[in-house]
Short mmCIF file of C-alpha atoms in Angstrom, two decimals:
data_model
loop_
_atom_site.label_atom_id
_atom_site.label_comp_id
_atom_site.label_asym_id
_atom_site.label_seq_id
_atom_site.Cartn_x
_atom_site.Cartn_y
_atom_site.Cartn_z
CA UNK A 1 -37.89 -7.78 50.79
CA UNK A 2 -36.47 -10.63 48.83
CA UNK A 3 -36.53 -8.95 45.76
CA UNK A 4 -34.19 -6.51 47.45
CA UNK A 5 -31.76 -8.67 48.77
CA UNK A 6 -31.77 -10.63 45.39
CA UNK A 7 -31.14 -7.41 43.73
CA UNK A 8 -28.66 -6.39 46.34
CA UNK A 9 -26.75 -9.56 45.32
CA UNK A 10 -26.74 -9.21 41.67
CA UNK A 11 -24.99 -5.84 41.88
CA UNK A 12 -22.70 -7.01 44.37
CA UNK A 13 -21.68 -9.82 41.69
CA UNK A 14 -21.87 -7.25 38.96
CA UNK A 15 -19.31 -5.00 40.74
CA UNK A 16 -17.28 -7.80 41.22
CA UNK A 17 -17.30 -9.30 37.59
CA UNK A 18 -16.35 -5.86 36.57
CA UNK A 19 -13.68 -5.35 38.67
CA UNK A 20 -12.27 -8.82 37.79
CA UNK A 21 -12.41 -8.01 33.89
CA UNK A 22 -10.48 -4.71 35.02
CA UNK A 23 -7.91 -6.12 36.75
CA UNK A 24 -7.11 -9.21 34.14
CA UNK A 25 -7.38 -6.45 31.50
CA UNK A 26 -4.66 -4.32 33.21
CA UNK A 27 -2.37 -7.17 33.19
CA UNK A 28 -2.32 -7.09 29.54
CA UNK A 29 -0.80 -3.46 29.74
CA UNK A 30 -3.78 -2.01 27.71
CA UNK A 31 -5.84 -0.24 29.62
CA UNK A 32 -6.39 2.96 31.39
CA UNK A 33 -3.72 4.59 29.11
CA UNK A 34 -4.74 8.41 29.63
CA UNK A 35 -4.27 8.15 33.67
CA UNK A 36 -0.92 9.87 33.43
CA UNK A 37 -1.27 11.95 30.70
CA UNK A 38 -0.04 15.11 30.64
CA UNK A 39 -0.52 17.96 28.43
CA UNK A 40 2.23 20.49 27.73
CA UNK A 41 0.21 24.11 28.21
CA UNK A 42 2.88 25.44 25.77
CA UNK A 43 1.90 23.26 23.03
CA UNK A 44 0.94 24.97 20.17
CA UNK A 45 -2.64 23.43 19.55
CA UNK A 46 -2.44 23.80 15.29
CA UNK A 47 1.28 22.03 15.52
CA UNK A 48 -0.04 19.15 17.77
CA UNK A 49 -3.48 18.97 15.62
CA UNK A 50 -0.89 18.70 12.29
CA UNK A 51 1.33 16.22 14.14
CA UNK A 52 -1.54 13.85 14.71
CA UNK A 53 -2.82 14.08 11.08
CA UNK A 54 0.66 13.15 10.10
CA UNK A 55 0.57 9.85 12.38
CA UNK A 56 -2.75 8.78 10.92
CA UNK A 57 -1.99 9.67 7.58
CA UNK A 58 0.70 6.49 7.00
CA UNK A 59 -0.09 4.67 3.73
CA UNK A 60 -1.66 1.37 5.31
CA UNK A 61 -3.87 0.01 2.51
CA UNK A 62 -3.30 -3.69 4.78
CA UNK A 63 -4.04 -2.53 7.74
CA UNK A 64 -6.57 -5.24 8.72
CA UNK A 65 -4.37 -7.78 7.75
CA UNK A 66 -1.40 -5.73 9.37
CA UNK A 67 -3.25 -5.38 12.78
CA UNK A 68 -3.42 -9.11 12.86
CA UNK A 69 0.09 -10.10 12.08
CA UNK A 70 1.09 -7.33 14.72
CA UNK A 71 -0.70 -8.98 17.38
CA UNK A 72 0.87 -12.33 16.32
CA UNK A 73 4.10 -11.06 16.26
CA UNK A 74 3.21 -9.50 19.81
CA UNK A 75 2.10 -13.06 21.09
CA UNK A 76 4.78 -14.74 19.69
CA UNK A 77 7.42 -12.25 21.38
CA UNK A 78 5.61 -12.91 24.58
CA UNK A 79 5.26 -16.64 24.65
CA UNK A 80 8.20 -17.58 22.53
CA UNK A 81 10.92 -15.26 21.65
CA UNK A 82 11.45 -13.37 25.20
CA UNK A 83 11.24 -16.64 27.02
CA UNK A 84 14.07 -18.47 24.96
CA UNK A 85 16.31 -14.91 25.13
CA UNK A 86 15.89 -15.11 29.00
CA UNK A 87 17.33 -18.60 28.93
CA UNK A 88 19.99 -17.83 26.49
CA UNK A 89 21.04 -14.77 28.89
CA UNK A 90 20.70 -17.20 31.96
CA UNK A 91 22.93 -19.72 30.47
CA UNK A 92 25.51 -17.70 28.78
CA UNK A 93 28.03 -15.28 29.81
CA UNK A 94 28.03 -12.00 29.04
CA UNK A 95 31.32 -12.11 27.46
CA UNK A 96 30.25 -14.64 25.39
CA UNK A 97 26.97 -13.04 24.26
CA UNK A 98 29.35 -10.01 23.59
CA UNK A 99 31.37 -11.90 21.65
CA UNK A 100 28.35 -13.91 19.44
CA UNK A 101 27.11 -10.25 18.81
CA UNK A 102 30.26 -8.89 17.73
CA UNK A 103 30.52 -11.55 15.53
CA UNK A 104 27.36 -11.12 13.47
CA UNK A 105 27.92 -7.59 13.56
CA UNK A 106 30.76 -8.33 11.39
CA UNK A 107 29.09 -10.04 9.04
CA UNK A 108 26.55 -7.41 8.98
CA UNK A 109 29.21 -4.67 7.73
CA UNK A 110 29.01 -6.85 4.07
CA UNK A 111 25.86 -5.58 2.98
CA UNK A 112 26.43 -2.07 5.21
CA UNK A 113 29.64 -1.87 2.42
CA UNK A 114 27.76 -3.13 -0.54
CA UNK A 115 25.30 -0.20 0.01
CA UNK A 116 27.65 2.61 0.82
CA UNK A 117 29.11 2.11 -2.28
CA UNK A 118 25.70 1.70 -4.18
CA UNK A 119 25.28 5.02 -2.56
CA UNK A 120 28.61 6.17 -3.59
CA UNK A 121 29.31 7.42 -0.10
CA UNK A 122 32.65 7.33 0.28
CA UNK A 123 33.89 8.11 3.91
CA UNK A 124 31.49 5.22 4.97
CA UNK A 125 32.83 2.83 2.58
CA UNK A 126 35.99 3.06 3.51
CA UNK A 127 35.02 2.76 7.16
CA UNK A 128 33.51 -0.07 6.61
CA UNK A 129 35.90 -1.41 4.66
CA UNK A 130 38.74 -0.79 7.60
CA UNK A 131 35.91 -2.16 10.07
CA UNK A 132 35.98 -5.50 8.31
CA UNK A 133 39.74 -5.67 7.84
CA UNK A 134 40.74 -4.75 11.56
CA UNK A 135 37.68 -6.88 13.00
CA UNK A 136 38.45 -9.86 11.23
CA UNK A 137 41.96 -10.37 11.94
CA UNK A 138 43.15 -8.47 15.08
CA UNK A 139 39.39 -9.50 16.31
CA UNK A 140 39.66 -12.95 15.48
CA UNK A 141 36.89 -13.13 12.93
CA UNK A 142 35.11 -10.09 14.64
CA UNK A 143 34.47 -11.76 18.21
CA UNK A 144 35.98 -8.51 19.06
CA UNK A 145 35.26 -5.20 17.66
CA UNK A 146 38.89 -3.35 18.37
CA UNK A 147 37.83 -1.26 15.10
CA UNK A 148 35.29 0.98 17.30
CA UNK A 149 37.97 1.72 19.92
CA UNK A 150 40.16 2.98 17.13
CA UNK A 151 37.95 5.87 15.75
CA UNK A 152 35.94 3.73 12.98
CA UNK A 153 32.01 3.68 14.09
CA UNK A 154 29.76 1.19 12.82
CA UNK A 155 27.47 2.31 10.30
CA UNK A 156 23.73 1.13 9.19
CA UNK A 157 23.06 0.85 5.31
CA UNK A 158 20.73 -1.53 3.55
CA UNK A 159 19.15 -1.55 0.42
CA UNK A 160 15.95 -0.50 1.24
CA UNK A 161 17.77 2.68 1.83
CA UNK A 162 19.86 2.64 -1.11
CA UNK A 163 16.67 2.45 -3.26
CA UNK A 164 15.14 5.36 -1.54
CA UNK A 165 18.07 6.71 -2.27
CA UNK A 166 17.20 6.72 -5.58
CA UNK A 167 14.01 8.10 -5.64
CA UNK A 168 12.01 4.63 -4.99
CA UNK A 169 8.75 5.31 -2.81
CA UNK A 170 8.70 3.23 0.08
CA UNK A 171 5.10 1.90 -0.92
CA UNK A 172 2.60 0.47 1.76
CA UNK A 173 3.15 0.00 5.09
CA UNK A 174 3.94 -3.53 5.92
CA UNK A 175 3.95 -5.93 9.13
CA UNK A 176 6.02 -8.76 8.52
CA UNK A 177 5.73 -11.84 10.39
CA UNK A 178 8.31 -12.25 13.05
CA UNK A 179 10.44 -8.99 11.56
CA UNK A 180 8.05 -6.34 12.58
CA UNK A 181 7.14 -2.95 10.68
CA UNK A 182 8.56 -2.75 7.34
CA UNK A 183 7.26 -1.36 3.91
CA UNK A 184 7.08 -2.37 0.63
CA UNK A 185 10.25 -1.07 -0.56
CA UNK A 186 11.92 -2.12 2.48
CA UNK A 187 10.77 -5.44 2.19
CA UNK A 188 12.36 -6.03 -1.26
CA UNK A 189 15.24 -4.41 0.31
CA UNK A 190 15.86 -7.45 3.01
CA UNK A 191 16.08 -9.92 0.23
CA UNK A 192 18.70 -8.26 -1.48
CA UNK A 193 20.54 -8.12 1.43
CA UNK A 194 20.13 -11.56 2.44
CA UNK A 195 21.51 -12.93 -0.91
CA UNK A 196 24.13 -10.73 -0.84
CA UNK A 197 25.45 -12.05 1.96
CA UNK A 198 24.52 -15.46 1.19
CA UNK A 199 26.74 -15.05 -1.99
CA UNK A 200 29.44 -13.14 -0.38
CA UNK A 201 29.85 -15.93 1.87
CA UNK A 202 32.17 -13.90 4.12
CA UNK A 203 34.32 -16.14 6.26
CA UNK A 204 32.39 -19.22 5.13
CA UNK A 205 29.67 -18.55 7.35
CA UNK A 206 26.69 -18.54 4.87
CA UNK A 207 27.48 -22.18 3.93
CA UNK A 208 28.01 -23.31 6.53
CA UNK A 209 25.00 -22.19 8.14
CA UNK A 210 23.11 -24.04 5.15
CA UNK A 211 24.17 -27.46 7.02
CA UNK A 212 23.75 -25.98 10.74
CA UNK A 213 20.55 -24.17 10.98
CA UNK A 214 21.57 -23.89 14.60
CA UNK A 215 24.05 -20.89 13.56
CA UNK A 216 21.17 -19.08 12.14
CA UNK A 217 19.14 -19.76 14.93
CA UNK A 218 21.53 -18.37 17.38
CA UNK A 219 21.78 -15.09 14.89
CA UNK A 220 18.05 -14.79 15.04
CA UNK A 221 18.18 -14.73 19.22
CA UNK A 222 21.43 -12.84 19.09
CA UNK A 223 19.14 -9.89 17.09
CA UNK A 224 16.44 -10.10 19.80
CA UNK A 225 18.59 -10.14 22.67
CA UNK A 226 19.83 -7.13 21.50
CA UNK A 227 16.67 -5.25 20.61
CA UNK A 228 15.19 -3.06 23.08
CA UNK A 229 11.72 -3.17 21.92
CA UNK A 230 9.52 -4.48 24.00
CA UNK A 231 5.62 -5.06 22.88
CA UNK A 232 3.11 -3.33 24.92
CA UNK A 233 5.74 -0.89 26.91
CA UNK A 234 3.74 2.22 25.67
CA UNK A 235 0.94 1.06 27.64
CA UNK A 236 -1.31 2.86 24.69
CA UNK A 237 -3.91 1.33 22.79
CA UNK A 238 -2.69 3.52 19.91
CA UNK A 239 1.00 1.44 19.92
CA UNK A 240 0.27 0.12 16.36
CA UNK A 241 0.09 3.72 14.88
CA UNK A 242 2.49 4.97 16.87
CA UNK A 243 5.01 1.93 16.27
CA UNK A 244 3.53 2.53 12.24
CA UNK A 245 4.57 6.54 12.63
CA UNK A 246 8.28 6.49 14.12
CA UNK A 247 9.07 3.79 11.42
CA UNK A 248 8.31 5.77 8.72
CA UNK A 249 9.81 9.21 10.02
CA UNK A 250 12.90 6.61 11.16
CA UNK A 251 13.42 5.45 7.46
CA UNK A 252 12.95 9.08 6.02
CA UNK A 253 15.77 10.22 8.35
CA UNK A 254 18.04 7.19 7.60
CA UNK A 255 17.46 7.43 3.76
CA UNK A 256 18.59 11.19 3.75
CA UNK A 257 21.60 10.72 5.66
#
C-alpha cells in the first residue's frame, strides 16, 4: 500500500513539473509551433520540396557563431532595445517622433543618391536629388517630408546593392551584433555607406554627432522604433532559417531592381 501511495505521489509531482516546464517554455514563444499548422491541399509536393531545399541551402559556414549572435540580439532586443523604444514612445509625442524619423531619413538620402549614381540609375538619382533639395528647404532640414506628397518616392540604395549590381557575390551569411542579418558583401557595404555619409557631413550632422553621441543614440532608437520586426513573432523553432532565407531573397530582389 505504501509503495502504491509513493508511486502515485511521484507520478503526480512529475506531471506537475512537466506542466510547469511547458508553461514556462510557451511563454518564450518557441513551443508547439505545429498546432496551428495548416497545409494547402493544392500545394504541389515537388514545389514544396524544392522551396524547402532552397531555404536550407543558404551559404552559412559560420552558422554556429551566427546562431549565438542571433540569440544575443534576441535577448538584447527583449531586455534593452524594446524597453527603451517603449519609453521613447511614452515620453515623445507622435509628431516629434515623425519629425525625428523624417530628419534622419533625409540624411539617409545621401548614400541613396551616391549609390544610385554609381549604379547609373538616372531617374532614381534625379528623384533622390529632388527629395534632398525639397525636404531640406521646404521641409526645414528634413523635419517634414513634402517631397513624398509632391510625387517623389523614397528609394533605398546601398553599397551592398551596388556591389551586387556589378556582379560581386553576396558571400557567406552573417548575423551582425545589434544589426541583425547580413552577408559578407553587405557588411562591407555598410562600412562604405557610413564612411560616405560621414565624409559628406550633410547639414554638419556627422561632425556634431562626434561631440554629441546622444544624436547617434537617438538615431539608433529611431531606427528600431520604425522597424516592425520582432524576434519570436513567427512562433517557430525555425525562425533563424526563415529570417536567413527571407534576407537572401529580399537582397536578390533589391539588387535586381
